[in-house]
Coordinates of C-alpha atoms in Angstrom, one line a residue:
X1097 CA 93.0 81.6 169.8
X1098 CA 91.2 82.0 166.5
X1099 CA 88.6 78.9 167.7
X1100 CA 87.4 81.7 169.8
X1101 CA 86.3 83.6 166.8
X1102 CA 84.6 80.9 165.0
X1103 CA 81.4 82.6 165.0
X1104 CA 82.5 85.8 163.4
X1105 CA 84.5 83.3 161.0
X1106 CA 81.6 81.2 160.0
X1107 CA 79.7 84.1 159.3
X1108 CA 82.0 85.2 156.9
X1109 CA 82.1 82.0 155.0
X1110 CA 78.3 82.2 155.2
X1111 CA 78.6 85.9 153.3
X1112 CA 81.2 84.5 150.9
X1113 CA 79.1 81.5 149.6
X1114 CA 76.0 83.3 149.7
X1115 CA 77.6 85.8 146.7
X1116 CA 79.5 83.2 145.1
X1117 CA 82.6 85.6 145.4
X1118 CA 84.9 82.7 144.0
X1119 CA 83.1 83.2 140.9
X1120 CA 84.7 85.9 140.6
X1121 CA 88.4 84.7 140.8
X1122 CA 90.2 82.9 137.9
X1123 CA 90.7 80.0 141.0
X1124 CA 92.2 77.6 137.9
X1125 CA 95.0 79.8 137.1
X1126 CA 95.4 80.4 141.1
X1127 CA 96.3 77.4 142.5
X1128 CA 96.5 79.0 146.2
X1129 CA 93.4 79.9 145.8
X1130 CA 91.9 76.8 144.7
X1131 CA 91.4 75.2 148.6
X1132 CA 89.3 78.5 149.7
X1133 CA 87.3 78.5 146.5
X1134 CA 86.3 74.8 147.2
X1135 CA 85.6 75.8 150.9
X1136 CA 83.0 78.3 149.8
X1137 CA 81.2 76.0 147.5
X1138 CA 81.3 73.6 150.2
X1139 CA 79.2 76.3 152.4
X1140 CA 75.0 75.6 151.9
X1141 CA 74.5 78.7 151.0
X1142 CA 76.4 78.8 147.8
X1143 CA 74.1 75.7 146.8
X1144 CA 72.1 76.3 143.6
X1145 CA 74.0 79.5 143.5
X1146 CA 75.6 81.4 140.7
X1147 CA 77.5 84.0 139.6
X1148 CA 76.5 87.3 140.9
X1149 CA 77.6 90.4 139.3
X1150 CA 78.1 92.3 142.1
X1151 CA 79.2 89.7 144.4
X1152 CA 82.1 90.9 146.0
X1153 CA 80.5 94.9 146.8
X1154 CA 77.5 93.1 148.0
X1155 CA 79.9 91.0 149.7
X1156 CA 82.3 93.2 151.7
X1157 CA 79.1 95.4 152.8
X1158 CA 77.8 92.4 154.4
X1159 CA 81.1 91.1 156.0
X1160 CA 81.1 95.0 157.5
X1161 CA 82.9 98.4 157.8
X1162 CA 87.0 96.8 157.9
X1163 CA 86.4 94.6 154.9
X1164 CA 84.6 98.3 153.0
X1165 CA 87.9 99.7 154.0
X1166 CA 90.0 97.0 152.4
X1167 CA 87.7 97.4 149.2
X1168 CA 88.3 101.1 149.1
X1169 CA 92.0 100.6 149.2
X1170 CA 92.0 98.1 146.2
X1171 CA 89.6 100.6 144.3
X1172 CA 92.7 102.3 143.5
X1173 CA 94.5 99.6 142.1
X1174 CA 93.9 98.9 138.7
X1175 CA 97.6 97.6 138.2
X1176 CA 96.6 94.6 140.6
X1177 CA 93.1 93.9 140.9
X1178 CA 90.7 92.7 137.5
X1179 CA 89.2 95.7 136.0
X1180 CA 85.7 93.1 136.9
X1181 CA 86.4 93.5 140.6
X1182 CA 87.2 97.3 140.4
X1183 CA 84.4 98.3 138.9
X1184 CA 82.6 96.7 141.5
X1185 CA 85.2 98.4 144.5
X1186 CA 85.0 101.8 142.8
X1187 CA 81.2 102.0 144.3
X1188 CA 82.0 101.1 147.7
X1189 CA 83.6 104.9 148.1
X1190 CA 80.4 106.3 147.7
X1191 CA 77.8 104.2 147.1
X1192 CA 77.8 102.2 149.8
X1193 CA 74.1 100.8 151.1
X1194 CA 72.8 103.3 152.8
X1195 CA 70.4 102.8 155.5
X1196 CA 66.6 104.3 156.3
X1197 CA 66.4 107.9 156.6
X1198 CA 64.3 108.2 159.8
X1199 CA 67.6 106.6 161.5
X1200 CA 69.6 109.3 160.5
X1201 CA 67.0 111.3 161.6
X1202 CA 66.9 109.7 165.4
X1203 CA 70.8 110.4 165.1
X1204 CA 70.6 113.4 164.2
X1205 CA 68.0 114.4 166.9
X1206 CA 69.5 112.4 170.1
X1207 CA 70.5 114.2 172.9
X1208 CA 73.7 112.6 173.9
X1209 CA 75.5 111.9 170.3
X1210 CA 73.3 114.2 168.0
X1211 CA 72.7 117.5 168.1
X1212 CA 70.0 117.8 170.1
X1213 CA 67.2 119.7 168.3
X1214 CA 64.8 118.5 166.4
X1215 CA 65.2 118.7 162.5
X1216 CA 62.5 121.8 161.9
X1217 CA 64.5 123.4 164.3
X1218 CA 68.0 122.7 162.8
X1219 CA 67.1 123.3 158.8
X1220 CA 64.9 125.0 156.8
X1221 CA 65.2 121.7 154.5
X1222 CA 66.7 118.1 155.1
X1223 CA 66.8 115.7 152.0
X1224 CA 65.8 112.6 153.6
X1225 CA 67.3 110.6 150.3
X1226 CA 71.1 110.4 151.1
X1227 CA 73.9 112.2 148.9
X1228 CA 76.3 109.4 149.4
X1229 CA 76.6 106.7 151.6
X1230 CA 80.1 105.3 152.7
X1231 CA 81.7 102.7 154.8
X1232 CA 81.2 104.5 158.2
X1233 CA 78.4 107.3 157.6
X1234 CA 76.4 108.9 154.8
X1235 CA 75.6 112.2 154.2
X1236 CA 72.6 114.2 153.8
X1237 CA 72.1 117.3 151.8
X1238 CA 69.8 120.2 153.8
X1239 CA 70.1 124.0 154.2
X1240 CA 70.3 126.3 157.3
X1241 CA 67.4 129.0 157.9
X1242 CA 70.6 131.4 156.7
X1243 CA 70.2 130.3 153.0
X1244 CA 73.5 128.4 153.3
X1245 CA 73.7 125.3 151.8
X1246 CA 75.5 121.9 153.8
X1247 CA 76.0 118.5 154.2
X1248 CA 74.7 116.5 157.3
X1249 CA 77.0 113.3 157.7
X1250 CA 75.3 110.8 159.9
X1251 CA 77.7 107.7 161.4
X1252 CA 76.3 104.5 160.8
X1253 CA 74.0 102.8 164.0
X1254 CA 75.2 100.1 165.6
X1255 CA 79.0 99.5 163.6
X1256 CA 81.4 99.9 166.6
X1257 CA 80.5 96.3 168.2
X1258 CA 81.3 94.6 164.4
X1259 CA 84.5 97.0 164.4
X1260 CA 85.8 95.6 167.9
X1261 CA 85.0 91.9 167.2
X1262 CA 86.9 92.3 163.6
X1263 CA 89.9 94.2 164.9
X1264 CA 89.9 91.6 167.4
X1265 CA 89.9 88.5 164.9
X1266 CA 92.5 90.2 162.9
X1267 CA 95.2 91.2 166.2
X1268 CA 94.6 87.0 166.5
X1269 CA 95.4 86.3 163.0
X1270 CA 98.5 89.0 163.4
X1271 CA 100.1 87.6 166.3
X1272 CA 99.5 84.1 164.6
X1273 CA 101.6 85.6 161.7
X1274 CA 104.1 87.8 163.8
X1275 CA 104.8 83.8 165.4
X1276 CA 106.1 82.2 162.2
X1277 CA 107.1 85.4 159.6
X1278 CA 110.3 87.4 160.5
X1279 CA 109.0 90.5 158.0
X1280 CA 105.7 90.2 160.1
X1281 CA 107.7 90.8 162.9
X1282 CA 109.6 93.6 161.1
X1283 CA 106.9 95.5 160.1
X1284 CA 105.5 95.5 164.0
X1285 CA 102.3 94.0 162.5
X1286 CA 100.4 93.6 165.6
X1287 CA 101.0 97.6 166.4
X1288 CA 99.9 98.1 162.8
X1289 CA 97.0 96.6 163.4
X1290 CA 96.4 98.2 167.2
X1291 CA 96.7 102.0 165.9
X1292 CA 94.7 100.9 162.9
X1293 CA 91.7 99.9 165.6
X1294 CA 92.4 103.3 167.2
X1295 CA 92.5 105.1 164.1
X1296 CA 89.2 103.4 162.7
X1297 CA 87.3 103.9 166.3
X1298 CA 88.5 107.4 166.5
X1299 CA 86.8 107.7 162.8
X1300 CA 83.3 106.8 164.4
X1301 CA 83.7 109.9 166.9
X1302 CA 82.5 113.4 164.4
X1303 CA 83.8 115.5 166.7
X1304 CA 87.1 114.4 166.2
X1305 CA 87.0 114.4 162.5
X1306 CA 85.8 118.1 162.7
X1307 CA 88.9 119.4 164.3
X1308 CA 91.1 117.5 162.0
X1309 CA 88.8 119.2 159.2
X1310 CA 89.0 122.8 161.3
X1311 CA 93.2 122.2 161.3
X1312 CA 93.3 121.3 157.5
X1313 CA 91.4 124.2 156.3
X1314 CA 93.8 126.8 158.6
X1315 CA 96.8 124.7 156.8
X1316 CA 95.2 125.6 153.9
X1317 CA 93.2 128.7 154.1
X1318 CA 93.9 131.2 151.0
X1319 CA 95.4 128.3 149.4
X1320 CA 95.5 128.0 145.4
X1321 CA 96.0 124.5 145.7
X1322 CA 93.2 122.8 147.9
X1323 CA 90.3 124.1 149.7
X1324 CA 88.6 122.8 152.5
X1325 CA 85.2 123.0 153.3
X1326 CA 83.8 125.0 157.0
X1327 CA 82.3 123.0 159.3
X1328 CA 79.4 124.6 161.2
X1329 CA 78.2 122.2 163.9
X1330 CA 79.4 118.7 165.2
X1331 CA 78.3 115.9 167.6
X1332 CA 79.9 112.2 168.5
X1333 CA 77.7 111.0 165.4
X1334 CA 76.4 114.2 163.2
X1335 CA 78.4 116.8 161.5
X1336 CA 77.2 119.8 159.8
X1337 CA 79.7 121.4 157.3
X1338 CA 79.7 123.3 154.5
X1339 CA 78.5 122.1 151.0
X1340 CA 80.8 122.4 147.8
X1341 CA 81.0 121.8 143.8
X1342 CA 83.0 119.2 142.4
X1343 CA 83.4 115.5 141.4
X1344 CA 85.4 112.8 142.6
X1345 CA 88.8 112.7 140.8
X1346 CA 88.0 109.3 139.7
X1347 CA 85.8 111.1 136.8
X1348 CA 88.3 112.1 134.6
X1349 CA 86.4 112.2 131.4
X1350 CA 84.6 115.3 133.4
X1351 CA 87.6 116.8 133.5
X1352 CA 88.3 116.6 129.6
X1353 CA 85.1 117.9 128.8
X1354 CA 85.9 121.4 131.5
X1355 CA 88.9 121.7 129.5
X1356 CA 90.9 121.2 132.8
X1357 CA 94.5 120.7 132.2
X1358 CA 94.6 117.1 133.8
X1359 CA 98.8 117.3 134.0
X1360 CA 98.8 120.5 136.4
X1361 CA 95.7 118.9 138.7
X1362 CA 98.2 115.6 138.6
X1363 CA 101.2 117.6 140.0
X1364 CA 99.0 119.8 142.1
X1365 CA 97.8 116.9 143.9
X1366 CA 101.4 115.4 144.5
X1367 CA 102.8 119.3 145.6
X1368 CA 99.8 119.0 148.0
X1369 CA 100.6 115.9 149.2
X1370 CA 104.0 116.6 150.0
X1371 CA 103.4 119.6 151.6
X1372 CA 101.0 117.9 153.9
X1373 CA 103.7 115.6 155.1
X1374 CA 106.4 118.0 155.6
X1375 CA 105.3 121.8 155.6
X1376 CA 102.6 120.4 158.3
X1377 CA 103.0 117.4 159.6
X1378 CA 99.4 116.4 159.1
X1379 CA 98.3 114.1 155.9
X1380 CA 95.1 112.7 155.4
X1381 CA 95.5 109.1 155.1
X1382 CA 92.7 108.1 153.5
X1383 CA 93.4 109.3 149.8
X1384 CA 90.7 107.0 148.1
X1385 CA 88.8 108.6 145.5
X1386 CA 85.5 108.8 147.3
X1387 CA 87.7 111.3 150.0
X1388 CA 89.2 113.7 147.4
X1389 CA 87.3 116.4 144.5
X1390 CA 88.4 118.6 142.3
X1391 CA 86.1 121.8 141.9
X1392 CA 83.6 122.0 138.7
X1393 CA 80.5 124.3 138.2
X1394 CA 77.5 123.5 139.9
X1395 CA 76.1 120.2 139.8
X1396 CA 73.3 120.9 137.5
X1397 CA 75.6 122.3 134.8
X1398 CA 77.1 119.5 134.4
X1399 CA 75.8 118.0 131.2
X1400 CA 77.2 115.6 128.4
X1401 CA 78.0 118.2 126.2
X1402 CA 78.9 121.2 128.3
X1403 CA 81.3 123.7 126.8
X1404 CA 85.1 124.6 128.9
X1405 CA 83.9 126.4 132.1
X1406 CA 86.4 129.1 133.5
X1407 CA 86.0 129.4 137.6
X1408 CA 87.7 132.9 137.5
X1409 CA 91.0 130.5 138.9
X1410 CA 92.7 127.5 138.2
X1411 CA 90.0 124.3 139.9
X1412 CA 91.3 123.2 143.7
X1413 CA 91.1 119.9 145.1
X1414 CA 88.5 119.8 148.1
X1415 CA 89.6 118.1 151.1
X1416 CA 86.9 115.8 152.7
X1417 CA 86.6 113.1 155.0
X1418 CA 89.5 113.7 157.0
X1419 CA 88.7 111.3 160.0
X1420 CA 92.0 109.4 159.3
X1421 CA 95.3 112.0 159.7
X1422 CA 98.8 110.6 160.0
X1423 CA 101.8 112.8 161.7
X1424 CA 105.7 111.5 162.0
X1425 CA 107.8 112.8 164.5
X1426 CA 110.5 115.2 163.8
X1427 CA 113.0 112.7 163.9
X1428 CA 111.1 110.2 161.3
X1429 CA 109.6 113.4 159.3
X1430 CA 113.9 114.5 158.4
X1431 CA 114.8 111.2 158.1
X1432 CA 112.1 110.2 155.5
X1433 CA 113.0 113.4 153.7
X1434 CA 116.4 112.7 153.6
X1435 CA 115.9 109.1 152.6
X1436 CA 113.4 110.1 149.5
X1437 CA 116.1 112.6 148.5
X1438 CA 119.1 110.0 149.0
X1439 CA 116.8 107.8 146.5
X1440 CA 116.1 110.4 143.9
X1441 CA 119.6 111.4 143.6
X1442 CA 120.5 107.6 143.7
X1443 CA 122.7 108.1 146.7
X1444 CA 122.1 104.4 148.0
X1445 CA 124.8 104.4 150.1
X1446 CA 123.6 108.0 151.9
X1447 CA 120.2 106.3 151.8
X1448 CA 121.8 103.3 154.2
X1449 CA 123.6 105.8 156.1
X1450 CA 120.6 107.3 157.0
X1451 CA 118.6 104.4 157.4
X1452 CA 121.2 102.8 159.8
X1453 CA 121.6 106.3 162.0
X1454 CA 117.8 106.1 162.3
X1455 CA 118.4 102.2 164.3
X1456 CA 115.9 101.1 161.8
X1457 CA 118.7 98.0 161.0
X1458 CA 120.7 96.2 163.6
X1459 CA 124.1 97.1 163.9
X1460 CA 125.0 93.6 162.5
X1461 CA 123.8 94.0 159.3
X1462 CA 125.6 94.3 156.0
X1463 CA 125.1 97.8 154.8
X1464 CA 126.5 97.1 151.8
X1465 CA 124.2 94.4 150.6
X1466 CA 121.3 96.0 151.7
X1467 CA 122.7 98.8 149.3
X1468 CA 123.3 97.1 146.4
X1469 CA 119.7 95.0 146.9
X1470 CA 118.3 99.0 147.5
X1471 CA 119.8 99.9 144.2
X1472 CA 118.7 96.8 142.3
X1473 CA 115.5 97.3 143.5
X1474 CA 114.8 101.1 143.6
X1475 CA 116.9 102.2 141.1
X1476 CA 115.1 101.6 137.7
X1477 CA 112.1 103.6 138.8
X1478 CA 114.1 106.6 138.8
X1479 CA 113.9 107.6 135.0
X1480 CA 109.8 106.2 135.0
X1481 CA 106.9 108.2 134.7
X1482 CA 103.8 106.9 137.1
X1483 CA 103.2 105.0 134.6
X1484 CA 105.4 102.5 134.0
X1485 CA 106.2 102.3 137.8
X1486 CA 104.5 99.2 140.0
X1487 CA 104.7 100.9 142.9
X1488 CA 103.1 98.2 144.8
X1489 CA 105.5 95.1 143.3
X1490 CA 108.5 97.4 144.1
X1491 CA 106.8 98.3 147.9
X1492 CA 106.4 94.3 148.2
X1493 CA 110.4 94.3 146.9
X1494 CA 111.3 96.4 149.3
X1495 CA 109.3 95.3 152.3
X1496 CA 111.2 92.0 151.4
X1497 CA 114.5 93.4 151.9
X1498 CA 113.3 94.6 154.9
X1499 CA 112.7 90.9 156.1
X1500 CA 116.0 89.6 154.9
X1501 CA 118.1 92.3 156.8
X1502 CA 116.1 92.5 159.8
X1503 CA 114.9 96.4 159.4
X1504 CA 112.5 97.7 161.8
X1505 CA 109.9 99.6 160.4
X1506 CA 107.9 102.7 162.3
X1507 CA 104.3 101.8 162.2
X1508 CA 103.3 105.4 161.1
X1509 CA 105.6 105.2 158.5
X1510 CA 103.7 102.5 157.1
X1511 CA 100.4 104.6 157.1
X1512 CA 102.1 106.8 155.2
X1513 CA 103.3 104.5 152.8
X1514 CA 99.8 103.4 152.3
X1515 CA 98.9 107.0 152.1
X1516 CA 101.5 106.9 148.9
X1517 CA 99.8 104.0 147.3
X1518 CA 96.7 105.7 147.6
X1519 CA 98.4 108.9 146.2
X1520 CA 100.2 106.7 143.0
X1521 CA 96.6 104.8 142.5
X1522 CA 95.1 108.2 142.0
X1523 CA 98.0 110.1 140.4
X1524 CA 98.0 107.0 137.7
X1525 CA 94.3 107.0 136.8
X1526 CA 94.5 111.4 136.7
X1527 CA 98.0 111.9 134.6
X1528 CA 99.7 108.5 133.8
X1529 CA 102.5 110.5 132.4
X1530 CA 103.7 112.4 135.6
X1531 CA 107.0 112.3 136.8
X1532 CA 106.8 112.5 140.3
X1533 CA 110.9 112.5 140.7
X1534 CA 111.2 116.1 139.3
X1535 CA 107.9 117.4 140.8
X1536 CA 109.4 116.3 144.4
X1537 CA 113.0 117.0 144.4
X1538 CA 112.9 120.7 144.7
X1539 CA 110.0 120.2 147.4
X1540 CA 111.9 117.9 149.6
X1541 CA 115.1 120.3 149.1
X1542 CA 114.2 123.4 150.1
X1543 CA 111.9 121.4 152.9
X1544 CA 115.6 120.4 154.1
X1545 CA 117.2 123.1 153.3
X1546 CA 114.8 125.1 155.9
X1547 CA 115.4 122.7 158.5
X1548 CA 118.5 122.9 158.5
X1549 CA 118.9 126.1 158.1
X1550 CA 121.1 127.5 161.4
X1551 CA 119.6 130.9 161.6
X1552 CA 116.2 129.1 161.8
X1553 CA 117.0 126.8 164.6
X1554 CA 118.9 129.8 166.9
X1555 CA 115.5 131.4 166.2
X1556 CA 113.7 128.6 167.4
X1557 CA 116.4 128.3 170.5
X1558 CA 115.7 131.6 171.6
X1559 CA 112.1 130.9 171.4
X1560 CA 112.5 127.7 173.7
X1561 CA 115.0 129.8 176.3
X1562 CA 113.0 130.7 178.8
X1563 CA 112.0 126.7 179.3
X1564 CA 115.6 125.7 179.0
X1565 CA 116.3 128.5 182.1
X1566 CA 113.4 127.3 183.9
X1567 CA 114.8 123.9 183.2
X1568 CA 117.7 124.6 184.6
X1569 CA 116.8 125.3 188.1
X1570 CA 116.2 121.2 188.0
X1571 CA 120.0 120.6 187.4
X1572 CA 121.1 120.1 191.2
X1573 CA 118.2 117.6 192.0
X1574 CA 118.9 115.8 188.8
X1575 CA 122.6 115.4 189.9
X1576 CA 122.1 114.1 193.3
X1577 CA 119.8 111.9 192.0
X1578 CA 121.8 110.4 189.0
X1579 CA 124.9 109.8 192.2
X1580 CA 122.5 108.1 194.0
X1581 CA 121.5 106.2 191.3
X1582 CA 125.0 105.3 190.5
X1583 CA 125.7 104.6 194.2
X1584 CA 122.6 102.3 194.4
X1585 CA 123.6 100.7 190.7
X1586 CA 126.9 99.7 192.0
X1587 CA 125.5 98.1 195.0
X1588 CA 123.3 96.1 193.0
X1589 CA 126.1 95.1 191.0
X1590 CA 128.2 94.1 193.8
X1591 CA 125.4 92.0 194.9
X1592 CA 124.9 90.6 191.4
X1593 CA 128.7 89.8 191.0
X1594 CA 128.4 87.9 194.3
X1595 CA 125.6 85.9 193.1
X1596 CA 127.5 85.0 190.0
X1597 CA 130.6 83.6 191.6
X1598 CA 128.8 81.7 194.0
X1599 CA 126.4 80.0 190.9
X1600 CA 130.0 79.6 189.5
X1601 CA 131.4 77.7 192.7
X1602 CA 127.2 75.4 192.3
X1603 CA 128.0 74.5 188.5
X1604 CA 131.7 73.5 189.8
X1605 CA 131.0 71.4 192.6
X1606 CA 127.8 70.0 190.6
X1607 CA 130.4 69.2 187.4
X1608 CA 132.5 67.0 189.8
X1609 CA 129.5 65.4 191.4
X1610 CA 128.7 64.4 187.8
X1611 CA 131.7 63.3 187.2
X1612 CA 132.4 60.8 190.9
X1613 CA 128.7 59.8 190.1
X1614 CA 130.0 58.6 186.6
X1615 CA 132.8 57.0 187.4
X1616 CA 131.2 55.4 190.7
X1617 CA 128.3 54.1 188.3
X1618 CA 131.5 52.9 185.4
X1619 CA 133.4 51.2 188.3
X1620 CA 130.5 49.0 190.0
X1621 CA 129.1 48.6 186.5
X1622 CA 132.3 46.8 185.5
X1623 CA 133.2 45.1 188.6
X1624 CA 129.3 43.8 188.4
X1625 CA 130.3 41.8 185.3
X1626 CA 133.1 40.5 187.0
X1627 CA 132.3 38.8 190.3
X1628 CA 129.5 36.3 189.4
X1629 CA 126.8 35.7 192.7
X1630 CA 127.9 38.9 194.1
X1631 CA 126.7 40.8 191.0
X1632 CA 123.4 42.0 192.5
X1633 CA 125.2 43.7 195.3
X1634 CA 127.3 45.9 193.0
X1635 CA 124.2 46.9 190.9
X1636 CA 122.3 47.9 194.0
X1637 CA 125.7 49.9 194.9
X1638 CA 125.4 51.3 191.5
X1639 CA 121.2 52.4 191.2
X1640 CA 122.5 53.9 195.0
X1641 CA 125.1 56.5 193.3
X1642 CA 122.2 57.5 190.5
X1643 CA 120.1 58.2 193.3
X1644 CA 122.7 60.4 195.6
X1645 CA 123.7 62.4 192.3
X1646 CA 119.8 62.5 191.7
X1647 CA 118.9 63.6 195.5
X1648 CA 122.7 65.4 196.1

């Protein structure tokens, strides 16, 4: 029941008066949104108030770390949200409010989730002024006694009880909508929002986050396209990795004044992408800008009118923050590369070929209206650059199709369709231009092409052999126990069939106990009417039959 969350909800009203965030909406040209705005200037707080200019950051880092999250997504989305309201989301990816430094120093230095040691003993130098500060930690520059230069990143204190109570409030508000909305339903909203909790309170554990940043940088080790930074020391809240040189890929006119070609880093970040998903089967799924850099010069070269700087190779992205990982299975990895490449050779029908062969629609449904709603729908993109393509209208489209023929949706393919708004958000801000249809055809072929590939998968065969043989050994007790299962099955379906015929024989013999009851009750009814004095007798003869049909 949401009434059980009406603390946590008051308190968010309370935030949202006390920053006047509905001054920030046009509420007359919303009518929907009309009702809340009046609710919040109904609130005390938001007496005497006014406009705030950076209400709604000031806002969401109140209401805590799951509303930060939701303005770090929207940060990326100039094509829906007011350029007011992004310039204010833009600073919750890394400049968050931060908290007192001696905090992050009793992190750092506790036994249990820290590192242990005290900070003399870990660094020759700790800045106690933070680098950044984000939605779950912030980060500290220091240096080892080595010379080498790092990072701390210090988890927030005290943000997994807010995290619970909110993920809480929303699985309420999810079933509530799963109830009444058959897309909710569709897109398994309430699992959404379970692996969601999992993901986010797997993000508060460093340790975790370490090995994902460990298995990226061996994905990518040597790579031209991305590097990712070493990590040298990690706890449950303190991680100690290496410290790199670059901006946020938000800070494009940086870019323009390196002389970096802004078309190859666009592409480059797409083939990376891609490759993640498919060559790996590990994509970090928290693309906002505040996550991913592109290489520059040091920091202190970096000056307003700085001539083009040559690295000695073409600038990498830098993969940080990589907490958040998504991974399909097989099965959902081929058949989302299958499907992409269906689309961009606008092959609807293969597309609902595949889609159906996946069970992701009931076998009811009409596949050829889903293909020409598909192709309505999908179609015109395929000859836009970035650009002109609103990915998240056609994602709402499409997501609306899903509703109307009943498609199920794979919860981790939604993360990574949130991943790929992330990736078009960023992708449009870097190269508006890009055509992403012939940058990823050729990817997704020859990713298919080597799956599919027969010598390949006798190779792997071979490799798996020796389990099949051992496997093999479990054949006879497998058999004897699908026979006895069978045996067993038909027994209970002997015993079933009985049970059926004799609730057949009830509903019989009940029917024509209905039916002498109704014309018992008809006939003394009638005959009632007819005798005069004696009437009273027949209508006690009658109330008798309603109660024997009642008691029989």
């Amino acid at each position: 029941m949401l009434l059980s969350h009406r603390k946590r909800l008051l308190e968010l009203w309370r935030i949202a008066a006390s920053y006047r965030i509905d001054t920030h909406f046009p509420v007359e040209d919303a009518a929907p949104l009309q009702p809340l705005a009046r609710l919040i200037r109904l609130h005390p707080a938001a007496w005497g108030k006014k406009h705030q200019p950076n209400g709604i950051k000031y806002a969401l880092e109140d209401m805590g770390t799951l509303f930060l999250k939701l303005g770090q997504l929207l940060s990326t989305r100039r094509d829906l949200v007011p350029p007011n309201i992004i310039d204010q989301l833009i600073q919750l990816q890394d400049k968050v409010k931060s908290f007192a430094p001696e905090i992050a120093i009793a992190q750092i230095q506790d036994p249990k989730q820290g590192l242990g040691l005290s900070i003399d003993t870990l660094f020759a130098r700790f800045d106690s002024k933070p680098l950044a500060a984000a939605s779950i930690a912030q980060v500290h520059t220091a240096a080892l006694h080595d010379g080498r230069e790092v990072v701390v990143k210090v988890v927030r204190p005290d943000i997994r009880t807010t995290i619970i109570t909110d993920f809480e409030l929303l699985r309420e508000l999810a079933s509530w909508v799963s109830a009444r909305i058959e897309a909710a339903r569709a897109l398994h909203v309430i699992d959404l929002v379970e692996d969601y909790r999992q993901v986010m309170l797997n993000e508060l554990d460093l340790t975790l986050e370490a090995d994902n940043t460990t298995k990226m940088r061996n994905n990518f080790l040597d790579s031209a396209l991305m590097y990712v930074p070493e990590v040298y020391d990690a706890a449950k809240n303190v991680m100690v990795m290496e410290r790199i040189q670059g901006v946020p890929i938000s800070q494009v006119e940086v870019f323009d004044q390196l002389g970096y070609d802004r078309a190859a880093l666009a592409e480059m970040g797409l083939t990376i992408f891609f490759t993640q998903v498919f060559r790996d089967n590990f994509f970090h799924a928290d693309m906002h800008p505040g996550n991913v850099f592109v290489e520059t010069p040091p920091v202190q070269m970096l000056t307003a009118d700085m001539a083009n700087v040559d690295l000695g190779h073409a600038p990498r992205y830098i993969g940080l923050d990589c907490a958040i990982m998504g991974t399909l299975s097989k099965d959902d990895q081929l058949i989302v590369a299958r499907m992409l490449l269906a689309v961009m050779n606008n092959n609807f029908s293969a597309m609902v070929d595949i889609v159906s062969r996946a069970g992701w629609i009931p076998p009811s449904a009409d596949k050829h209206a889903l293909m020409r709603d598909m192709s309505r729908t999908v179609g015109p993109m395929l000859n836009k650059s970035i650009n002109e393509i609103d990915f998240a209208g056609v994602l709402m489209q499409i997501l609306d199709i899903a509703r109307r023929h009943h498609m199920s949706i794979p919860p981790q393919l939604m993360l990574l369709l949130k991943t790929l708004v992330h990736v078009e958000g960023l992708g449009r801000d870097l190269y508006p231009d890009l055509d992403i249809w012939s940058l990823a055809k050729p990817i997704l072929s020859s990713w298919i092409k080597e799956q599919l590939d027969p010598v390949r998968n006798l190779q792997q065969l071979r490799g798996q052999l020796p389990e099949i043989l051992l496997s093999a050994t479990d054949i006879p007790k497998l058999l004897d126990q699908g026979l006895q299962s069978l045996a067993s099955q038909g027994s209970r379906q002997d015993s079933q069939l009985r049970e059926i015929q004799q609730l057949r024989a009830d509903m019989l013999n009940d029917r024509r106990r209905d039916w002498l009851a109704l014309a018992g009750f008809g006939i003394t009814i009638a005959a009632a009417t007819q005798v005069g004095w004696f009437a009273p007798i027949f209508y006690i003869f009658a109330l008798l039959i309603v109660v024997w049909r009642i008691l029989s």
